[in-house]
Coordinates of C-alpha atoms and ligand atoms in Angstrom, one line a residue:
X9 CA 108.3 82.0 111.4
X10 CA 105.9 79.0 111.4
X11 CA 107.7 76.6 113.8
X12 CA 106.7 76.9 117.5
X13 CA 108.9 79.4 119.3
X14 CA 111.0 77.7 122.0
X15 CA 112.5 80.7 123.6
X16 CA 111.6 80.7 127.3
X17 CA 112.6 84.4 127.3
X18 CA 109.5 85.4 125.4
X19 CA 106.8 86.9 127.7
X20 CA 103.1 86.4 127.6
X21 CA 101.3 89.6 126.5
X22 CA 99.8 91.8 129.3
X23 CA 96.1 91.6 129.4
X24 CA 93.8 94.6 129.0
X25 CA 90.2 94.1 130.1
X26 CA 88.8 96.9 128.1
X27 CA 86.5 96.8 125.1
X28 CA 87.9 99.1 122.4
X29 CA 84.4 99.0 120.8
X30 CA 82.5 100.2 123.8
X31 CA 80.5 103.4 123.6
X32 CA 83.0 105.2 125.9
X33 CA 86.1 104.2 123.9
X34 CA 84.4 105.0 120.6
X35 CA 83.4 108.4 121.9
X36 CA 86.9 109.2 123.2
X37 CA 89.5 106.6 122.2
X38 CA 92.6 108.5 123.5
X39 CA 92.7 107.1 127.1
X40 CA 92.4 103.6 125.7
X41 CA 95.2 104.3 123.2
X42 CA 97.5 105.4 126.0
X43 CA 96.8 102.3 128.1
X44 CA 97.5 100.1 125.1
X45 CA 100.8 101.8 124.3
X46 CA 101.8 101.8 128.0
X47 CA 100.9 98.1 128.5
X48 CA 103.8 97.0 126.2
X49 CA 104.6 96.4 122.6
X50 CA 101.6 94.1 122.3
X51 CA 98.6 93.4 124.6
X52 CA 95.8 90.8 124.8
X53 CA 92.4 92.5 124.6
X54 CA 90.4 90.2 126.9
X55 CA 86.8 90.9 125.9
X56 CA 87.6 89.8 122.3
X57 CA 90.5 87.4 122.7
X58 CA 92.6 89.3 120.2
X59 CA 96.0 90.9 120.4
X60 CA 96.6 94.6 119.8
X61 CA 99.5 97.0 119.1
X62 CA 99.4 100.8 119.6
X63 CA 103.1 101.8 119.5
X64 CA 104.3 103.2 116.2
X65 CA 107.2 100.8 115.7
X66 CA 105.3 97.6 116.3
X67 CA 102.3 98.9 114.3
X68 CA 104.6 99.4 111.3
X69 CA 106.1 96.0 111.7
X70 CA 102.7 94.2 111.8
X71 CA 101.5 96.2 108.8
X72 CA 104.6 95.5 106.8
X73 CA 105.6 92.0 107.6
X74 CA 103.2 90.0 105.4
X75 CA 105.3 86.8 105.8
X76 CA 104.3 86.7 109.5
X77 CA 101.0 88.6 109.5
X78 CA 98.5 87.7 106.8
X79 CA 95.6 89.8 105.4
X80 CA 93.8 86.7 104.0
X81 CA 91.7 86.3 107.2
X82 CA 90.3 89.8 106.6
X83 CA 91.2 93.2 108.0
X84 CA 88.4 93.2 110.6
X85 CA 88.2 91.5 113.9
X86 CA 86.4 88.4 112.5
X87 CA 88.3 85.7 110.6
X88 CA 86.4 85.8 107.3
X89 CA 87.8 82.4 106.4
X90 CA 85.8 80.7 109.2
X91 CA 82.2 79.5 108.8
X92 CA 79.7 82.0 110.3
X93 CA 82.0 84.9 109.7
X94 CA 82.5 84.5 105.9
X95 CA 82.1 87.6 103.7
X96 CA 83.5 88.3 100.2
X97 CA 87.1 89.4 100.7
X98 CA 88.5 92.5 99.0
X99 CA 90.7 91.0 96.3
X100 CA 93.2 93.8 96.9
X101 CA 93.2 94.4 100.6
X102 CA 92.5 90.9 101.8
X103 CA 95.0 88.9 99.8
X104 CA 98.8 88.6 100.3
X105 CA 101.6 88.7 97.8
X106 CA 102.2 87.3 95.2
X107 CA 98.5 87.5 94.3
X108 CA 98.2 91.0 95.8
X109 CA 101.2 92.2 93.7
X110 CA 99.6 91.3 90.4
X111 CA 96.3 93.1 91.1
X112 CA 98.0 96.0 92.8
X113 CA 100.2 96.6 89.7
X114 CA 97.2 96.9 87.4
X115 CA 95.4 99.2 89.9
X116 CA 98.5 101.4 90.3
X117 CA 98.7 101.8 86.5
X118 CA 95.0 102.7 86.3
X119 CA 95.6 105.3 89.1
X120 CA 98.8 106.7 87.5
X121 CA 99.6 110.3 88.5
X122 CA 98.9 111.2 84.8
X123 CA 95.3 109.9 85.0
X124 CA 94.8 111.5 88.4
X125 CA 96.1 114.9 87.4
X126 CA 93.4 115.1 84.8
X127 CA 90.9 115.5 87.5
X128 CA 92.6 118.2 89.4
X129 CA 90.9 120.9 87.3
X130 CA 87.5 119.3 87.9
X131 CA 88.1 119.0 91.6
X132 CA 89.2 122.7 91.8
X133 CA 86.1 123.9 89.8
X134 CA 83.7 121.9 92.1
X135 CA 85.5 123.1 95.2
X136 CA 85.5 126.8 94.2
X137 CA 81.7 126.6 93.4
X138 CA 81.0 125.0 96.7
X139 CA 83.0 127.5 98.7
X140 CA 81.2 130.4 97.0
X141 CA 77.8 128.8 97.9
X142 CA 79.0 128.3 101.6
X143 CA 80.2 131.9 101.8
X144 CA 76.8 133.0 100.6
X145 CA 75.2 130.9 103.4
X146 CA 77.7 132.0 106.1
X147 CA 76.7 129.3 108.6
X148 CA 76.6 125.6 107.7
X149 CA 77.4 122.1 108.8
X150 CA 81.1 121.3 108.0
X151 CA 80.3 117.6 107.6
X152 CA 77.0 117.4 105.6
X153 CA 77.3 120.7 103.7
X154 CA 81.0 120.8 103.1
X155 CA 83.1 117.6 103.5
X156 CA 80.3 115.2 102.4
X157 CA 78.9 117.6 99.8
X158 CA 82.3 117.9 98.1
X159 CA 83.5 114.3 98.4
X160 CA 80.2 112.9 97.2
X161 CA 80.4 115.1 94.1
X162 CA 84.1 114.8 93.3
X163 CA 85.0 111.2 94.1
X164 CA 82.2 109.3 92.3
X165 CA 82.6 111.4 89.2
X166 CA 86.3 110.3 89.1
X167 CA 85.7 106.7 89.9
X168 CA 82.7 106.5 87.5
X169 CA 80.0 105.4 89.8
X170 CA 76.8 107.1 91.1
X171 CA 76.8 107.6 94.8
X172 CA 73.6 109.2 96.3
X173 CA 74.2 110.4 99.8
X174 CA 71.8 108.3 102.0
X175 CA 72.5 105.0 100.3
X176 CA 76.3 105.6 100.2
X177 CA 76.6 106.6 103.8
X178 CA 74.5 103.6 105.0
X179 CA 76.7 101.2 103.0
X180 CA 79.9 102.9 104.3
X181 CA 78.7 102.8 107.9
X182 CA 77.8 99.1 107.6
X183 CA 81.2 98.3 106.1
X184 CA 83.1 100.0 108.9
X185 CA 80.9 98.5 111.6
X186 CA 81.0 95.1 110.1
X187 CA 84.8 95.0 110.6
X188 CA 84.3 95.3 114.3
X189 CA 82.7 92.8 116.7
X190 CA 79.0 91.7 116.4
X191 CA 77.8 94.4 118.7
X192 CA 74.7 96.6 118.6
X193 CA 76.4 99.1 116.1
X194 CA 77.2 96.2 113.8
X195 CA 73.6 94.9 113.9
X196 CA 71.9 98.3 113.6
X197 CA 74.1 99.3 110.6
X198 CA 73.4 96.0 108.8
X199 CA 69.7 96.6 109.2
X200 CA 70.0 100.3 108.0
X201 CA 72.0 99.2 104.9
X202 CA 69.8 96.2 104.0
X203 CA 67.4 98.1 101.6
X204 CA 70.4 99.4 99.7
X205 CA 72.5 96.3 99.2
X206 CA 71.0 95.4 95.8
X207 CA 71.4 99.0 94.6
X208 CA 75.1 98.9 95.6
X209 CA 75.8 95.6 93.8
X210 CA 74.3 97.1 90.7
X211 CA 76.3 100.3 91.0
X212 CA 79.6 98.5 90.8
X213 CA 78.9 96.4 87.7
X214 CA 80.2 97.1 84.2
X215 CA 76.9 98.4 82.8
X216 CA 76.5 101.0 85.5
X217 CA 79.9 102.7 85.4
X218 CA 80.4 105.9 83.4
X219 CA 82.7 106.2 80.4
X220 CA 86.2 107.6 80.8
X221 CA 86.5 106.8 84.5
X222 CA 88.7 104.7 86.8
X223 CA 86.1 102.0 87.0
X224 CA 85.9 101.8 83.2
X225 CA 89.7 101.5 83.0
X226 CA 89.5 98.6 85.5
X227 CA 86.8 96.8 83.5
X228 CA 88.9 97.3 80.3
X229 CA 91.9 95.8 82.1
X230 CA 89.6 92.8 83.0
X231 CA 88.4 92.5 79.4
X232 CA 92.1 92.6 78.2
X233 CA 92.8 89.6 80.5
X234 CA 95.0 91.6 82.9
X235 CA 92.6 91.0 85.8
X236 CA 90.7 87.7 86.5
X237 CA 87.0 87.8 85.6
X238 CA 85.0 89.4 88.4
X239 CA 87.9 91.3 89.8
X240 CA 87.1 94.7 88.4
X241 CA 83.8 95.1 90.3
X242 CA 85.5 93.7 93.4
X243 CA 88.1 96.5 93.2
X244 CA 85.5 99.2 92.4
X245 CA 83.7 98.0 95.6
X246 CA 87.0 98.5 97.6
X247 CA 87.5 101.9 96.1
X248 CA 84.0 103.1 97.1
X249 CA 84.3 101.4 100.5
X250 CA 87.8 102.6 101.2
X251 CA 87.7 106.0 99.6
X252 CA 84.4 107.7 100.5
X253 CA 83.9 107.8 104.2
X254 CA 87.6 108.0 105.0
X255 CA 88.1 111.2 102.9
X256 CA 85.0 112.8 104.3
X257 CA 86.3 112.0 107.8
X258 CA 89.8 113.4 107.0
X259 CA 88.4 116.7 105.6
X260 CA 86.0 117.0 108.5
X261 CA 89.0 116.6 110.9
X262 CA 91.0 119.3 109.1
X263 CA 88.0 121.7 109.2
X264 CA 87.4 121.0 112.9
X265 CA 91.1 121.6 113.9
X266 CA 91.5 124.7 111.7
X267 CA 88.4 126.2 113.2
X268 CA 89.8 125.6 116.7
X269 CA 93.2 127.1 115.8
X270 CA 92.8 130.5 114.1
X271 CA 96.6 131.0 114.2
X272 CA 97.0 127.8 112.0
X273 CA 94.2 128.9 109.7
X274 CA 96.1 132.1 109.2
X275 CA 99.2 130.1 108.3
X276 CA 97.2 128.5 105.5
X277 CA 95.9 131.9 104.4
X278 CA 99.4 133.2 104.2
X279 CA 100.7 130.2 102.4
X280 CA 97.9 128.2 100.7
X281 CA 100.4 125.4 99.8
X282 CA 100.3 124.5 103.5
X283 CA 96.9 122.9 102.9
X284 CA 98.8 119.7 102.0
X285 CA 100.5 119.6 105.4
X286 CA 97.3 120.6 107.2
X287 CA 95.5 117.5 105.7
X288 CA 98.3 115.1 106.6
X289 CA 98.4 116.5 110.2
X290 CA 94.6 116.3 110.5
X291 CA 94.6 112.6 109.5
X292 CA 97.6 111.9 111.8
X293 CA 95.8 113.7 114.7
X294 CA 92.5 111.9 114.3
X295 CA 93.1 108.9 112.0
X296 CA 89.8 108.1 110.1
X297 CA 90.7 104.3 109.8
X298 CA 91.3 103.7 113.5
X299 CA 92.2 100.1 113.5
X300 CA 93.0 97.3 111.0
X301 CA 93.7 93.6 111.6
X302 CA 96.3 91.1 110.5
X303 CA 96.4 87.4 111.5
X304 CA 99.5 85.6 112.6
X305 CA 100.5 82.7 110.3
X306 CA 102.6 80.9 112.9
X307 CA 103.4 81.6 116.6
X308 CA 105.5 84.7 116.6
X309 CA 107.5 87.2 118.6
X310 CA 106.7 90.8 118.7
X311 CA 108.9 93.0 120.8
X312 CA 109.8 90.0 123.0
X313 CA 106.1 89.0 123.5
X314 CA 104.7 85.7 122.2
X315 CA 101.6 85.8 120.0
X316 CA 100.0 82.4 119.2
X317 CA 99.5 81.1 115.7
X318 CA 96.3 81.9 113.7
X319 CA 95.4 84.9 116.0
X320 CA 94.1 88.3 115.2
X321 CA 96.3 91.3 115.9
X322 CA 94.6 94.7 115.8
X323 CA 96.9 97.6 114.7
X324 CA 95.5 100.7 116.4
X325 CA 96.8 103.3 113.9
X326 CA 95.0 106.1 115.8
X327 CA 97.2 105.1 118.9
X328 CA 100.4 104.8 116.8
X329 CA 99.8 108.3 115.3
X330 CA 100.0 109.8 118.8
X331 CA 102.8 107.6 120.2
X332 CA 105.1 109.9 122.1
X333 CA 108.0 107.5 121.2
X334 CA 107.6 108.7 117.6
X335 CA 106.0 112.2 117.9
X336 CA 107.0 115.2 119.9
X337 CA 103.9 116.7 121.7
X338 CA 101.7 114.2 119.8
X339 CA 98.3 115.6 121.2
X340 CA 98.9 119.0 119.6
X341 CA 97.6 119.8 116.1
X342 CA 100.4 121.5 114.3
X343 CA 100.4 122.3 110.5
X344 CA 104.2 122.9 110.8
X345 CA 105.0 119.5 112.3
X346 CA 108.0 118.1 110.5
X347 CA 108.0 114.8 108.6
X348 CA 104.4 113.9 108.9
X349 CA 103.6 112.7 105.4
X350 CA 104.9 109.2 104.9
X351 CA 105.4 108.7 108.7
X352 CA 101.9 108.7 110.1
X353 CA 100.0 105.4 109.6
X354 CA 96.6 106.9 108.8
X355 CA 97.1 105.7 105.2
X356 CA 98.6 102.4 106.2
X357 CA 102.1 101.3 105.2
X358 CA 103.8 98.4 103.4
X359 CA 102.4 96.6 100.4
X360 CA 98.8 97.5 101.3
X361 CA 99.4 101.2 101.9
X362 CA 96.4 103.2 100.6
X363 CA 96.3 102.9 96.9
X364 CA 93.9 105.9 96.6
X365 CA 96.0 108.3 98.8
X366 CA 96.7 110.7 96.0
X367 CA 93.0 111.0 95.2
X368 CA 92.2 111.7 98.8
X369 CA 95.0 114.3 98.9
X370 CA 93.9 115.9 95.6
X371 CA 90.3 116.2 97.0
X372 CA 91.4 117.7 100.3
X373 CA 93.8 120.1 98.7
X374 CA 91.2 121.3 96.2
X375 CA 88.6 122.0 99.0
X376 CA 90.9 123.4 101.7
X377 CA 92.8 125.4 99.1
X378 CA 89.6 127.0 97.8
X379 CA 88.7 127.9 101.4
X380 CA 92.2 129.2 102.2
X381 CA 92.0 131.5 99.2
X382 CA 88.5 132.9 99.8
X383 CA 87.8 132.7 103.5
X384 CA 89.2 135.0 106.2
X385 CA 87.9 133.3 109.3
X386 CA 86.3 129.9 110.2
X387 CA 84.5 129.7 113.5
X388 CA 83.1 126.8 115.4
X389 CA 79.6 127.9 116.5
X390 CA 78.5 124.9 118.5
X391 CA 79.7 121.4 119.6
X392 CA 81.4 119.1 117.2
X393 CA 79.7 115.7 117.4
X394 CA 81.3 112.3 116.4
X395 CA 79.4 109.4 114.8
X396 CA 80.2 106.1 116.6
X397 CA 81.5 103.5 114.1
X398 CA 83.4 100.4 115.2
X399 CA 86.4 100.7 112.9
X400 CA 86.3 104.4 112.1
X401 CA 86.5 107.8 113.7
X402 CA 84.4 110.4 111.9
X403 CA 82.4 113.6 112.6
X404 CA 78.7 113.6 112.4
X405 CA 78.1 117.3 112.9
X406 CA 80.4 120.4 112.8
X407 CA 78.6 123.7 113.1
X408 CA 80.7 126.4 111.3
X409 CA 80.5 130.0 110.3
X410 CA 82.8 131.5 107.7
X411 CA 83.6 135.0 106.7
X412 CA 84.8 135.9 103.2
X413 CA 88.2 137.6 102.8
Ligands
HEM522 C1 91.8 110.2 103.9 C2 91.4 109.2 103.1 C3 91.8 107.8 103.2 C4 92.3 107.1 104.3 C5 92.5 107.6 105.7 C6 92.6 105.7 103.9 C7 93.1 104.8 104.7 C8 93.6 103.6 104.2 C9 94.4 102.6 105.0 C10 94.8 102.8 106.5 C11 94.7 101.6 104.2 C12 95.5 100.3 104.6 C13 94.6 99.3 105.3 C14 95.3 98.1 105.8 O1 96.5 98.0 105.6 O2 94.7 97.3 106.4 C15 94.1 101.8 102.9 C16 94.1 101.0 101.8 C17 93.3 101.1 100.7 N1 92.7 102.3 100.3 FE1 92.6 104.0 101.4 N2 92.3 105.6 102.6 C18 91.8 106.9 102.1 C19 91.4 107.2 100.8 C20 91.2 106.2 99.8 C21 90.7 106.5 98.5 C22 90.3 107.9 98.0 C23 90.6 105.4 97.9 C24 90.1 105.2 96.5 C25 90.7 104.7 95.5 C26 91.1 104.3 98.7 C27 91.2 103.0 98.5 C28 92.0 102.1 99.2 C29 92.2 100.7 98.7 C30 91.7 100.0 97.5 C31 93.1 100.1 99.7 C32 93.7 98.7 99.7 C33 95.1 98.8 99.0 C34 95.8 97.5 99.0 O3 95.4 96.5 99.7 O4 96.8 97.3 98.2 N3 91.5 104.9 99.9 N4 93.5 103.1 102.9

């Protein structure tokens, strides 16, 4: 819809004078999410001059309708096509069909269920060893010693890159802060990651990746002419950026909620296959990737509200995942909630839906499954702390004690 809309019936968006990236909202986004949903199908976020959606239906529309909402301006709040805000786009996530379709089909083939299944055994072995070590310790940090320790072992080995902890976390934090406004978090994380930028660029090049890995398959596809020159390392960058911190966050959320709800932990103990549902519910409940952006191509109508052309629209997936229009009792963590997988928006939807979702699920199932088989009780022994990051919700500290079965 590129022509100017002439329908006088269209309303202007209600205005919310709240900064979604303020310390208060990042610490507790749920009151903001409620205001956003209640304001209407779409609202104007005054401090940043961008539009935002928080209801499930409209979020799904904006994520799916690439003819009206482009990814080419970047999935952060800045328009990366504009001078001053330029950065190298992800050639998967920040392009539209038909260019996206070609690249995505090669990536989908590389990540075929057959290839992924080969890793299941490796993930299970690593998870079992980690759980034994944690049982030995008794008390530990659910983030650093469990979620991070596991993901930083399992994921890089599969992708075929080397990801040391300090460097990887600094790069991830920069990336997810950079997608937000140029606030103090953005600036601090850029400074923190600066010493590691060169290391990261090296890590994603052909000569650095390990044989028989996803990264190597991507470079082979490039050598065979299926991907344009330079694309394989760009995709490996998107894998590392999109797949590390998000999975750590998701597993951390599952541990946090299962420790808070012993009855639900018992459900997993009785039926370990429930770990799948527990992970999906955990990422619905706390949504690691809180917000992503699209940009209107022309002036457009969303739920009867006018959005101008060439304007950023934030999709607050964390708000959509607790929209009472879609979910019964949305603020309750419930491993038995029906129809969560495929309905929550924590993994996106439409053509850009998370391409690594089966890897994330495999990792979570390996770790939570190993815990469910070996651990009788998980107890929270102190306060869970969150790490403020512009575009992401994640735990920083989760003091846990476990007791073997
Ligand atoms: C719990 C873990 C994960 C979460 C919550 C998550 C979340 C998301 C979301 C919300 C999107 C869509 C973004 C948008 O439409 O703007 C996405 C896309 C993507 N994710 Fe994930 N992700 C996870 C794990 C992974 C893993 C393990 C990988 C590694 C392969 C990965 C790689 C990607 C890539 C490359 C895209 C872009 C796909 C495309 O544009 O076609 N993600 N992810």
